[in-house]
XYZ file of C-alpha atoms in Angstrom:
787
model
C 3.513 -34.009 -0.821
C 6.914 -32.554 -1.019
C 8.473 -32.146 -4.457
C 11.680 -33.855 -3.521
C 9.782 -36.913 -2.513
C 7.685 -37.041 -5.706
C 7.856 -40.254 -7.657
C 9.244 -39.897 -11.153
C 6.182 -40.900 -13.550
C 6.749 -42.902 -16.660
C 5.564 -41.413 -20.030
C 2.468 -43.934 -19.797
C 1.469 -42.608 -16.409
C 1.889 -38.983 -17.316
C -0.200 -39.521 -20.358
C -2.848 -41.095 -18.250
C -2.927 -38.024 -15.957
C -2.926 -35.704 -19.115
C -5.909 -37.613 -20.613
C -7.936 -37.552 -17.305
C -7.337 -33.738 -17.026
C -8.257 -33.188 -20.703
C -11.457 -35.275 -20.318
C -12.625 -33.095 -17.472
C -10.760 -30.015 -16.739
C -13.283 -29.044 -13.933
C -12.583 -32.234 -11.981
C -9.892 -32.740 -9.316
C -7.609 -34.204 -12.007
C -5.741 -30.885 -12.196
C -4.022 -31.684 -8.889
C -1.964 -34.882 -9.681
C -1.100 -33.647 -13.109
C 0.167 -30.227 -11.737
C 2.106 -32.000 -9.000
C 3.564 -34.366 -11.657
C 4.634 -31.395 -13.887
C 6.144 -29.667 -10.748
C 8.224 -32.652 -9.795
C 9.712 -32.725 -13.215
C 10.513 -28.989 -13.216
C 8.023 -28.192 -16.083
C 6.872 -25.033 -14.446
C 5.022 -23.489 -17.302
C 2.819 -26.582 -17.779
C 2.276 -26.783 -14.103
C 1.329 -23.151 -13.765
C -1.277 -23.532 -16.720
C -2.977 -26.528 -15.103
C -2.963 -24.847 -11.645
C -4.650 -21.790 -13.126
C -7.322 -23.946 -14.642
C -7.760 -25.713 -11.200
C -8.201 -22.164 -9.674
C -10.833 -21.225 -12.246
C -12.728 -24.677 -11.885
C -12.533 -24.623 -8.071
C -12.733 -20.902 -7.092
C -13.936 -21.609 -3.438
C -11.010 -24.178 -2.712
C -7.587 -23.405 -1.287
C -5.755 -26.347 -2.760
C -5.399 -25.144 -6.374
C -4.189 -21.725 -5.136
C -1.731 -23.340 -2.809
C -0.425 -25.571 -5.612
C -0.072 -22.548 -7.825
C 1.912 -20.870 -4.845
C 4.243 -23.781 -4.826
C 4.894 -23.530 -8.598
C 5.886 -19.921 -8.104
C 7.885 -20.703 -4.993
C 9.878 -23.340 -6.726
C 10.899 -20.654 -9.197
C 11.971 -18.186 -6.729
C 9.055 -15.994 -7.330
C 8.076 -15.459 -3.725
C 5.899 -12.461 -4.094
C 3.710 -14.199 -6.639
C 3.637 -17.296 -4.390
C 2.530 -15.177 -1.348
C -0.248 -13.624 -3.420
C -1.525 -17.018 -4.285
C -1.244 -18.117 -0.644
C -3.203 -15.144 0.498
C -5.702 -15.790 -2.085
C -6.169 -19.270 -0.633
C -6.781 -17.763 2.743
C -9.311 -15.475 1.376
C -11.562 -18.535 0.354
C -10.495 -20.661 3.321
C -9.428 -18.458 6.200
C -8.904 -21.306 8.613
C -7.004 -23.722 6.349
C -3.908 -24.837 8.179
C -1.721 -25.418 5.038
C -2.727 -21.863 3.551
C -1.969 -20.223 6.974
C 1.409 -22.222 7.098
C 2.499 -21.483 3.618
C 1.327 -17.674 3.758
C 3.210 -17.434 7.233
C 6.541 -18.885 5.802
C 6.392 -16.771 2.675
C 5.687 -13.593 4.773
C 8.714 -14.225 6.958
C 10.829 -14.901 3.979
C 9.936 -11.735 2.311
C 10.353 -9.679 5.354
C 6.756 -9.403 6.639
C 7.732 -10.674 10.142
C 4.596 -9.841 12.189
C 1.865 -11.077 9.792
C 4.064 -14.221 9.078
C 4.323 -15.010 12.754
C 0.659 -14.384 13.192
C -0.266 -16.814 10.479
C 2.080 -19.493 11.729
C 0.577 -19.327 15.121
C -2.857 -19.606 13.696
C -1.771 -22.605 11.816
C -0.477 -24.119 15.058
C -3.609 -23.457 16.955
C -5.482 -25.023 14.127
C -3.427 -28.262 14.464
C -0.773 -28.237 17.345
C 0.369 -31.640 16.290
C 1.240 -30.667 12.603
C 5.007 -31.494 12.222
C 5.500 -29.115 9.363
C 4.139 -26.246 11.421
C 6.108 -27.117 14.502
C 9.350 -27.229 12.331
C 8.817 -23.854 10.990
C 8.110 -22.310 14.419
C 11.399 -23.834 15.581
C 13.236 -22.765 12.468
C 12.012 -19.072 13.024
C 12.469 -19.230 16.777
C 8.749 -18.528 17.436
C 7.424 -19.714 20.692
C 4.118 -21.649 20.377
C 1.289 -20.473 22.701
C 1.477 -22.127 26.038
C -1.570 -23.927 27.380
C -3.421 -22.108 29.967
C -2.170 -22.543 33.568
C -4.623 -24.486 35.841
C -6.838 -22.617 38.200
C -5.152 -21.951 41.617
C -6.484 -24.174 44.467
C -8.368 -22.051 47.113
C -6.536 -21.630 50.337
C -8.229 -22.832 53.479
C -10.141 -20.245 55.433
C -8.129 -18.523 57.977
C -9.226 -19.017 61.670
C -11.440 -16.282 62.878
C -9.646 -13.424 64.644
C -10.606 -12.530 68.175
C -13.305 -9.775 68.457
C -11.891 -6.307 68.415
C -13.562 -3.088 69.241
C -15.886 -1.901 66.399
C -14.688 1.268 64.421
C -15.817 4.602 65.566
C -17.668 6.949 63.175
C -14.511 8.768 62.423
C -12.820 5.470 61.344
C -15.773 4.441 59.158
C -15.607 7.869 57.287
C -11.732 7.526 56.801
C -12.435 3.953 55.363
C -15.050 5.362 52.913
C -12.482 8.052 51.887
C -9.784 5.388 51.308
C -12.200 3.321 49.221
C -13.097 6.298 47.007
C -9.370 7.065 46.507
C -8.357 3.676 45.680
C -11.135 3.448 43.083
C -10.041 6.583 41.307
C -6.421 5.427 41.248
C -5.115 8.652 42.824
C -3.856 9.625 46.178
C -5.784 10.192 49.414
C -5.201 13.115 51.523
C -2.056 13.059 53.691
C -3.296 14.577 56.970
C -4.568 12.120 59.604
C -6.724 13.529 62.433
C -5.359 12.812 65.971
C -8.580 10.865 66.793
C -7.954 8.581 63.778
C -4.371 7.879 64.775
C -5.469 6.959 68.367
C -7.934 4.304 67.108
C -5.480 1.431 66.350
C -6.346 -2.179 65.609
C -5.762 -4.657 68.498
C -2.347 -6.358 68.746
C -4.016 -9.837 68.191
C -5.309 -8.800 64.915
C -1.880 -7.533 63.660
C -0.329 -10.826 64.662
C -2.745 -13.020 62.732
C -2.904 -11.043 59.516
C -0.096 -8.756 58.124
C -1.136 -5.062 57.585
C -2.140 -4.123 54.179
C 0.338 -2.304 52.131
C -0.274 1.454 52.306
C -1.521 3.123 49.053
C 0.719 5.772 47.558
C -0.160 9.270 48.809
C -1.905 10.997 45.869
C -2.252 14.790 45.266
C -5.901 15.905 45.776
C -7.476 18.374 43.616
C -6.706 21.917 44.394
C -10.263 22.990 44.944
C -10.760 20.251 47.526
C -7.732 21.173 49.500
C -8.795 24.793 49.727
C -12.121 23.630 50.952
C -10.623 21.465 53.688
C -7.455 23.586 54.686
C -8.906 27.065 54.589
C -12.333 26.392 56.138
C -13.561 29.865 57.155
C -15.500 28.437 60.082
C -12.414 26.948 61.835
C -10.108 29.324 63.467
C -6.564 28.522 64.423
C -6.395 26.723 67.800
C -4.085 29.567 69.404
C -6.864 32.285 68.773
C -9.810 30.238 70.279
C -11.330 31.032 73.698
C -9.974 28.781 76.604
C -11.964 25.723 76.968
C -11.704 22.171 78.266
C -9.540 19.666 76.208
C -12.612 17.427 75.777
C -14.569 20.218 74.241
C -11.675 21.034 71.789
C -11.422 17.403 70.888
C -15.022 17.145 70.157
C -15.005 20.150 67.999
C -12.231 18.718 65.722
C -13.975 15.326 65.550
C -17.192 17.025 64.550
C -15.337 18.988 61.936
C -13.726 15.872 60.407
C -17.080 14.182 60.473
C -18.372 16.873 58.185
C -15.332 17.393 56.064
C -14.349 13.806 55.251
C -17.592 12.791 53.677
C -17.587 15.980 51.804
C -14.122 15.410 50.450
C -15.058 11.923 49.552
C -18.119 13.109 47.527
C -16.197 15.888 45.867
C -13.206 13.633 44.955
C -15.471 10.987 43.616
C -17.389 13.461 41.351
C -13.979 14.764 40.193
C -12.575 11.333 39.466
C -15.757 10.187 37.764
C -15.755 13.340 35.603
C -12.165 12.931 34.616
C -12.769 9.170 33.567
C -15.863 10.253 31.547
C -13.713 12.945 29.780
C -10.908 10.461 29.249
C -13.347 7.950 27.692
C -14.960 10.666 25.442
C -11.508 11.867 24.091
C -10.424 8.209 23.504
C -13.790 7.516 21.662
C -13.582 10.521 19.352
C -9.689 9.978 18.585
C -10.301 6.329 17.849
C -13.359 7.246 15.540
C -11.171 9.806 13.686
C -8.265 7.327 13.356
C -10.575 4.667 11.733
C -12.301 7.187 9.483
C -8.903 8.427 8.196
C -7.987 4.790 7.074
C -11.016 4.516 5.084
C -9.560 7.143 2.590
C -12.765 8.551 1.032
C -14.075 12.267 0.658
C -16.973 11.330 3.097
C -14.607 9.610 5.665
C -12.284 12.593 5.748
C -15.223 14.980 6.517
C -16.428 12.537 9.350
C -12.814 12.278 10.591
C -12.700 16.007 10.867
C -15.942 16.054 12.894
C -14.662 13.382 15.188
C -11.384 15.104 15.724
C -13.294 18.455 16.426
C -15.296 16.639 19.144
C -11.944 15.444 20.663
C -10.703 19.055 20.786
C -13.958 20.019 22.685
C -12.964 17.600 25.382
C -9.275 18.569 25.353
C -8.273 21.512 23.321
C -4.655 20.886 23.635
C -4.692 17.284 22.235
C -1.757 17.179 19.811
C -3.154 13.914 18.374
C -6.497 15.480 17.636
C -4.686 18.442 15.981
C -2.554 15.892 13.939
C -5.514 14.163 12.577
C -7.130 17.498 11.721
C -3.984 18.851 9.861
C -3.686 15.487 7.971
C -7.289 15.207 6.875
C -7.578 18.969 5.892
C -4.114 18.559 3.972
C -5.620 15.583 1.904
C -8.813 17.538 1.416
C -6.921 20.462 0.102
C -4.279 18.775 -2.061
C -6.087 15.703 -3.252
C -9.822 16.601 -3.097
C -9.767 20.273 -4.319
C -10.743 21.779 -0.817
C -9.417 25.193 -1.740
C -7.872 27.904 0.383
C -10.075 27.146 3.444
C -8.878 23.668 3.596
C -5.246 24.828 3.200
C -5.699 27.246 6.138
C -7.314 24.637 8.405
C -4.352 22.165 7.737
C -1.684 24.831 8.438
C -3.475 26.147 11.643
C -3.819 22.679 13.152
C -0.234 21.764 12.151
C 1.038 24.901 13.912
C -1.033 24.289 16.998
C -0.109 20.624 17.073
C 3.670 21.286 16.795
C 3.525 23.520 19.909
C 2.312 20.528 22.027
C 5.781 18.978 22.076
C 6.146 15.406 20.680
C 5.051 15.181 17.096
C 2.642 12.536 16.058
C 3.069 10.659 12.651
C 0.027 12.545 11.319
C 1.723 15.815 12.139
C 4.809 14.859 10.470
C 2.851 13.476 7.413
C 0.646 16.523 7.062
C 3.670 18.977 7.220
C 5.262 16.850 4.372
C 1.995 16.988 2.359
C 1.294 20.698 2.993
C 4.840 21.416 1.600
C 4.336 19.018 -1.328
C 0.969 20.466 -2.439
C 2.394 23.947 -1.847
C 5.168 23.388 -4.397
C 8.007 22.531 -2.061
C 8.221 18.827 -2.800
C 12.091 18.702 -2.774
C 12.143 20.257 0.755
C 9.480 17.992 1.870
C 11.193 14.828 0.609
C 14.591 15.687 2.247
C 13.159 16.423 5.650
C 10.849 13.398 5.576
C 13.485 10.959 4.603
C 15.578 12.149 7.576
C 12.676 11.754 9.921
C 11.932 8.221 8.647
C 15.467 7.165 9.063
C 15.591 8.599 12.576
C 12.432 6.693 13.613
C 13.604 3.493 12.011
C 16.849 3.759 13.943
C 14.751 4.006 17.111
C 12.655 1.031 16.126
C 9.628 3.218 15.650
C 8.895 2.538 11.944
C 5.640 4.276 10.808
C 3.534 2.905 8.021
C 1.802 6.340 7.575
C 5.339 8.051 7.104
C 6.431 5.427 4.601
C 3.199 5.867 2.626
C 3.572 9.623 2.583
C 7.257 9.194 1.497
C 6.278 6.961 -1.268
C 3.658 9.356 -2.488
C 6.122 12.300 -2.610
C 8.906 10.115 -4.291
C 6.241 9.035 -6.924
C 5.260 12.741 -7.393
C 8.879 13.532 -7.971
C 9.292 10.802 -10.556
C 11.461 8.489 -8.540
C 9.102 5.518 -9.192
C 11.555 2.741 -7.897
C 12.064 4.313 -4.517
C 8.478 5.295 -4.368
C 7.453 1.600 -4.871
C 9.878 0.429 -2.219
C 8.633 2.871 0.421
C 4.999 1.956 -0.362
C 5.854 -1.828 -0.075
C 7.374 -1.017 3.318
C 4.121 0.842 4.313
C 2.098 -2.155 3.159
C 4.208 -4.657 5.189
C 3.737 -2.382 8.430
C -0.050 -1.914 7.752
C -1.345 -4.656 5.546
C -4.898 -3.478 5.642
C -4.676 0.081 4.489
C -6.575 0.824 1.276
C -4.701 4.126 0.653
C -1.337 2.278 0.537
C -2.738 -0.319 -1.948
C -4.234 2.365 -4.159
C -0.915 4.180 -4.114
C 0.862 1.122 -5.124
C -1.586 0.704 -7.887
C -0.794 4.144 -9.225
C 3.060 3.507 -9.065
C 2.865 0.293 -10.714
C 0.583 1.994 -13.423
C 3.291 4.497 -13.954
C 5.998 1.747 -14.152
C 3.977 0.023 -16.842
C 3.300 -2.948 -14.722
C -0.471 -3.091 -15.440
C -0.916 -6.464 -13.768
C 0.677 -5.550 -10.600
C -1.247 -2.205 -10.607
C -4.606 -4.061 -11.025
C -3.760 -6.474 -8.130
C -3.063 -3.540 -5.801
C -6.266 -1.640 -6.664
C -8.197 -4.951 -6.409
C -6.617 -5.141 -2.765
C -7.698 -1.637 -1.822
C -11.284 -2.449 -2.823
C -11.243 -5.418 -0.616
C -10.417 -3.511 2.333
C -12.600 -0.571 1.533
C -15.593 -1.392 -0.582
C -15.979 0.975 -3.562
C -12.904 2.854 -2.739
C -13.170 5.886 -4.889
C -9.530 6.419 -5.944
C -9.185 2.583 -6.858
C -12.332 2.579 -9.014
C -11.054 5.629 -10.781
C -7.500 4.104 -11.031
C -8.848 0.606 -12.454
C -10.994 2.472 -14.929
C -8.226 4.550 -16.346
C -5.838 1.584 -16.262
C -8.294 -0.535 -18.259
C -8.822 2.309 -20.765
C -4.969 2.400 -21.377
C -5.003 -1.177 -22.560
C -4.734 -2.040 -26.259
C -7.987 -4.181 -26.041
C -9.863 -2.815 -23.025
C -12.889 -4.528 -21.342
C -15.157 -1.530 -22.145
C -18.079 -3.001 -20.229
C -16.062 -3.373 -16.994
C -14.635 0.177 -17.368
C -18.220 1.419 -17.846
C -19.455 -0.547 -14.766
C -16.758 1.074 -12.519
C -17.298 4.552 -13.752
C -21.011 4.217 -13.273
C -20.534 3.045 -9.835
C -18.238 5.899 -9.072
C -20.621 8.612 -10.695
C -23.715 7.289 -8.873
C -22.197 6.358 -5.541
C -23.834 7.535 -2.386
C -22.255 9.271 -0.408
C -20.649 10.818 -3.393
C -16.893 11.008 -3.987
C -15.130 14.435 -3.803
C -15.789 17.024 -6.639
C -12.435 16.382 -7.896
C -12.842 12.638 -8.004
C -16.244 13.190 -9.794
C -14.628 15.573 -12.287
C -11.957 12.909 -13.048
C -14.454 10.214 -13.516
C -16.382 12.385 -16.101
C -13.091 12.902 -18.025
C -12.647 9.082 -17.855
C -16.098 8.698 -19.152
C -15.219 11.045 -22.027
C -12.075 8.747 -22.758
C -14.276 5.609 -22.672
C -16.813 7.089 -25.221
C -13.710 7.980 -27.452
C -12.334 4.493 -27.305
C -15.704 2.654 -27.732
C -16.435 4.944 -30.794
C -13.172 3.979 -32.420
C -13.601 0.210 -31.635
C -17.172 0.180 -33.230
C -15.705 1.124 -36.700
C -14.161 -2.422 -37.097
C -17.273 -4.228 -35.719
C -20.374 -5.611 -37.386
C -23.649 -3.855 -36.791
C -24.906 -6.508 -34.256
C -21.636 -6.486 -32.367
C -21.770 -2.625 -32.415
C -25.291 -2.734 -30.870
C -24.098 -5.061 -28.140
C -21.133 -2.806 -27.248
C -23.310 0.284 -27.208
C -25.678 -1.367 -24.868
C -23.041 -2.623 -22.627
C -21.375 0.711 -22.316
C -24.250 3.238 -22.855
C -22.303 4.726 -25.764
C -24.448 5.762 -28.771
C -23.925 4.060 -31.977
C -24.188 7.217 -33.886
C -20.733 8.933 -34.176
C -22.232 12.599 -33.869
C -24.257 11.613 -30.726
C -21.165 9.859 -29.218
C -19.106 12.754 -29.837
C -21.537 15.154 -28.364
C -21.811 13.050 -25.175
C -18.088 12.797 -25.081
C -17.722 16.701 -25.112
C -20.464 16.998 -22.500
C -18.684 14.751 -20.111
C -15.403 16.825 -20.442
C -17.318 19.973 -20.033
C -19.070 18.577 -16.820
C -15.636 17.494 -15.515
C -14.055 20.776 -15.952
C -17.115 22.708 -14.397
C -16.686 20.602 -11.357
C -12.992 21.184 -10.687
C -11.350 23.969 -12.795
C -8.041 23.640 -10.702
C -7.161 20.054 -11.388
C -4.342 19.568 -13.691
C -5.100 15.786 -13.777
C -8.305 16.520 -16.074
C -5.880 18.040 -18.657
C -3.721 14.990 -18.462
C -6.729 12.693 -19.064
C -7.956 14.756 -21.986
C -4.411 14.697 -23.347
C -4.465 10.944 -23.256
C -7.752 10.870 -25.143
C -6.357 13.130 -27.923
C -3.133 11.092 -28.034
C -5.248 7.896 -28.452
C -6.988 9.543 -31.311
C -3.581 10.513 -32.945
C -4.030 14.260 -32.283
C -0.338 14.714 -31.039
C -0.258 18.478 -31.182
C -3.435 18.982 -29.305
C -2.601 16.363 -26.787
C 0.749 18.095 -26.025
C -1.047 21.295 -25.557
C -3.376 19.934 -22.980
C -0.496 18.435 -21.010
C 1.354 21.708 -21.131
C -1.761 23.144 -19.439
C -1.379 20.691 -16.648
C 2.377 21.690 -16.337
C 1.431 25.382 -16.151
C -1.004 24.483 -13.237
C 1.508 22.291 -11.439
C 5.143 22.238 -12.696
C 6.279 20.009 -9.829
C 4.790 16.786 -11.174
C 7.312 14.633 -12.993
C 4.580 12.497 -14.509
C 3.214 15.408 -16.573
C 6.594 15.843 -18.239
C 6.823 12.118 -18.879
C 3.340 12.254 -20.567
C 4.498 15.329 -22.575
C 7.394 13.558 -23.897
C 5.316 10.625 -24.815
C 2.939 12.702 -26.826
C 5.904 14.629 -28.520
C 7.647 11.414 -29.387
C 4.444 9.965 -30.779
C 4.816 12.209 -34.041
C 7.467 11.931 -36.590
C 10.355 13.963 -35.639
C 8.958 14.836 -32.118
C 11.950 13.534 -30.319
C 13.864 16.794 -30.402
C 10.867 18.822 -28.786
C 10.636 15.995 -26.238
C 14.191 16.246 -25.320
C 13.936 20.032 -25.069
C 10.937 19.656 -22.872
C 12.702 17.202 -20.630
C 15.729 19.334 -20.291
C 13.569 22.117 -19.092
C 11.810 19.878 -16.648
C 15.115 18.738 -15.216
C 16.338 22.349 -14.696
C 13.067 22.994 -12.771
C 12.820 19.835 -10.827
C 16.407 18.461 -10.345
C 17.433 15.067 -11.156
C 14.201 13.023 -11.417
C 15.324 9.433 -12.395
C 12.258 8.950 -14.706
C 12.770 12.210 -16.502
C 16.581 11.420 -16.966
C 15.876 8.018 -18.487
C 13.138 9.601 -20.798
C 15.680 12.143 -21.908
C 18.145 9.307 -22.650
C 15.414 7.638 -24.727
C 14.703 10.897 -26.654
C 18.454 10.975 -27.603
C 18.469 7.304 -28.528
C 15.540 7.830 -30.828
C 17.533 10.589 -32.515
C 20.510 8.244 -32.894
C 22.495 10.198 -30.420
C 23.836 7.191 -28.514
C 26.731 8.935 -26.752
C 24.253 11.549 -25.324
C 21.826 8.783 -24.492
C 24.599 6.918 -22.552
C 25.536 10.010 -20.573
C 21.843 10.360 -19.383
C 21.588 6.750 -18.463
C 24.788 6.843 -16.591
C 23.541 9.992 -14.843
C 20.349 8.085 -13.829
C 22.497 5.485 -12.028
C 25.148 7.575 -10.468
C 23.843 7.005 -7.042
C 25.153 3.580 -6.075
C 22.185 3.080 -3.714
C 19.662 3.867 -6.346
C 17.958 1.184 -8.562
C 17.149 2.099 -12.095
C 16.921 -1.050 -14.130
C 15.365 0.871 -17.025
C 18.589 2.847 -17.370
C 20.738 -0.232 -17.051
C 18.512 -2.216 -19.732
C 18.984 0.653 -22.208
C 22.787 0.993 -21.544
C 23.112 -2.722 -21.906
C 21.341 -2.839 -25.190
C 23.527 -0.085 -26.544
C 26.710 -1.735 -25.379
C 25.597 -5.011 -27.008
C 24.999 -3.133 -30.304
C 28.501 -1.602 -30.103
C 29.949 -5.221 -29.290
C 31.097 -4.092 -25.856
C 30.230 -7.537 -24.379
C 31.695 -7.238 -20.868
C 30.063 -3.771 -20.284
C 26.800 -5.045 -21.760
C 26.812 -8.158 -19.524
C 27.549 -6.034 -16.316
C 24.579 -3.738 -16.853
C 22.202 -6.349 -18.143
C 22.844 -8.636 -15.108
C 22.149 -5.721 -12.810
C 18.991 -4.867 -14.745
C 17.724 -8.408 -14.411
C 18.244 -8.423 -10.626
C 16.826 -5.057 -10.060
C 13.661 -5.899 -11.982
C 12.591 -7.786 -8.848
C 8.892 -8.708 -9.006
C 8.647 -7.249 -12.472
C 8.627 -10.431 -14.610
C 7.856 -8.817 -17.857
C 10.844 -6.393 -17.649
C 13.105 -9.034 -16.342
C 12.329 -11.086 -19.374
C 13.386 -8.363 -21.605
C 16.691 -7.878 -19.718
C 17.467 -11.595 -19.741
C 16.770 -11.879 -23.456
C 19.247 -9.045 -24.128
C 21.695 -10.815 -21.787
C 21.197 -14.196 -23.535
C 22.094 -12.384 -26.880
C 25.257 -11.118 -25.449
C 26.346 -14.494 -24.245
C 25.378 -15.907 -27.737
C 27.415 -13.197 -29.505
C 30.368 -14.123 -27.067
C 30.149 -17.685 -28.146
C 29.028 -18.999 -24.718
C 26.392 -21.239 -25.870
C 25.699 -22.922 -22.497
C 25.171 -19.545 -20.723
C 23.081 -18.257 -23.549
C 20.912 -21.436 -23.392
C 20.427 -21.045 -19.590
C 19.596 -17.290 -19.902
C 17.093 -17.723 -22.504
C 15.375 -20.353 -20.314
C 15.439 -17.838 -17.359
C 13.835 -15.259 -19.611
C 10.915 -17.693 -20.510
C 10.383 -18.660 -16.920
C 10.266 -15.044 -15.972
C 7.515 -14.265 -18.565
C 6.355 -16.862 -20.934
C 4.435 -14.168 -22.868
C 7.638 -12.378 -23.962
C 7.762 -13.374 -27.627
C 11.182 -12.255 -28.692
C 12.830 -14.755 -26.152
C 11.408 -17.641 -28.269
C 12.863 -16.227 -31.578
C 16.376 -15.642 -30.108
C 16.400 -18.985 -28.312
C 15.394 -20.476 -31.591
C 18.399 -18.840 -33.410
C 20.809 -20.155 -30.849
C 19.480 -23.820 -30.985
C 19.319 -23.795 -34.860
C 23.150 -23.890 -34.972
C 23.157 -27.305 -33.429
C 21.862 -30.081 -35.565
C 20.810 -32.141 -32.526
C 18.441 -29.218 -31.430
C 16.720 -28.611 -34.746
C 13.373 -29.909 -33.648
C 13.290 -27.765 -30.552
C 14.493 -24.868 -32.505
C 11.579 -25.318 -34.903
C 9.101 -25.557 -32.135
C 10.324 -22.291 -30.560
C 10.206 -20.524 -33.877
C 6.617 -21.797 -34.381
C 5.752 -20.433 -30.837
C 7.049 -17.139 -31.700
C 4.955 -16.871 -34.822
C 1.842 -17.986 -32.746
C 2.403 -15.179 -30.367
C 3.481 -12.466 -32.772
C 2.635 -13.372 -36.311
C 3.499 -9.969 -37.686
C 6.264 -9.204 -35.395
C 9.746 -7.695 -36.076
C 11.260 -11.130 -36.531
C 8.403 -12.983 -38.217
C 10.027 -13.457 -41.458
C 13.239 -14.878 -40.022
C 11.156 -17.081 -37.754
C 9.264 -18.535 -40.590
C 12.521 -19.777 -42.145
C 13.450 -21.367 -38.776
C 10.006 -22.978 -38.502
C 10.356 -24.536 -41.886
C 7.822 -22.595 -43.877
């Protein structure tokens, strides 16, 4: 049922649907109620009802498709696509899910997956008018029905009898058959006796002569055996003899040579085909293993690529796979100098082979990055990616590598865009999803990070990096699900085959962070709840025992991998959570001393310094030093602006935010949001409006941040006296993220000026207090709420 054709319900009809749903939320009553809300534009209520439908019917596609429609109606295409794909996971052959997923994928730029899903929908029901319309709209040709089998031609009349072939002709026919099977040329020379034996004229008249096969080059060893036979002397040096005797000698020689050639050539061709199959098999195995993105799969990929080199030592593809696998084992799994040497050696050999494969290009960029030359790697890789795009040869692997390097340099927005492009080009790559999880985690978009880690785990069961990423993400929440974090870490620590020593070390540090967080949480719990939490997480209730286990986990982690700066970062986060700001800053400084090229380390250092009273100045100094070392990292520049803003140095802060957006092609909504807020505070309405409008547009797919920008923009319109625009903008903020509580408060302040809107203003103020009872605006909200 399309929304446009939905019948407008009377209040009584709507109440009846609401009552039916309230009476039994697990029934199918969610569907008509959600459709009714959707037809009325009441998106928030429709979304709530749909989500309850999804929960009540987890194995049905309908509630997810309806939720996808709710998001699509609001222009939230990415969220709509996520739900449509979720519907396909539970019902892969559902034509409505295929159709909606395909349409949304085409709309969001995922051309190939979108086309494939629409064609699947058509195959499921070729007569469905909605699918046919979409195919026509996107100019996609539906699959044509198979052509009927050709009618057999009548048998040709028998040809008149011709003389049977001579023994020489039989040998030549056998040779021709072997050459045709091998797909290579037959020898060019024809013996005189063979030329003399021609088909009868009547045979030529009744059937056209077969098209001659191309003349292949025979193997050199066979040529030498035939052309330089030591038993055959040149004719001019032979003793005089009768012509018939000479002819018989030639014929006899050919009778011996041609079968020998056929046997030799057949052996050569069969051997070549066998080697080709072995090479392809090894290369295919290596490629598939690389995609699994685990320590064990990289080891096996190396073995498979080594086997390929045993077949063809010059295979640039095999050298590319080996360079890539060894580069990751060195830079991401702590493989040491041997792994680095192997990566560099295979890269050098592979580059001599001529055309560079995407794995060779990616491995070169990774080797440079892990060797501390990330800026050089970034510039060279960006140029290569542009060049390949212009040729229509976009590579998911290179976009993935580019995104990782951009993220490492602190350019999170561009890193996310590159990784999104990699995901579109290769929608089943767990490494891409895990990397998207990492970039969204650094952007502070926890829900998006979790979804991407979850996708990686769907494509690669127990994907180590995603288990670790989800565990750390969970432990960064204000109210973590400790039991879930424990389960994931336990799975990682006990997995067989085990993850890399580096991943194991990080898991032990994460376990230390878990023990610290659980111990802190137990303080506010009753004894029985403490016991339940202790049992669910294997953390001792006794504080001293818990601390002993925590320190033991950290010691184990550092003993497994002494060269991993990430371990100091995790320990720094634990100390930060415990309020030990100085010790946290010192741990993160250790990470920086080990690897000064990681922008994220400086961000974390600035956070720890700004966490304590008066730490903003130290944070600003640390960020300035980082920027001198690394160049203009957008994330660091915004952090420096924030440090100045915290100190009340608004002009210096504005200068940094402007620096962050000086590149017209760059997207930096955080900088624009901060600038807009400062301009609003200074009553520079037009400047504030310009920056906040851009920020709200650039926060594409980031509903929580978009809600903040739109709320600030609504305040600008409210201050300018444009009530209509302010009202519209506050509504947009709530549609973007209904959980952002300040939007309710400021919307209430706007409506409270209109006596006709008093009831709605009161309701909004009450909603603010419900969501944030002790928030910044709680006192004023109570006045608006009437108590």
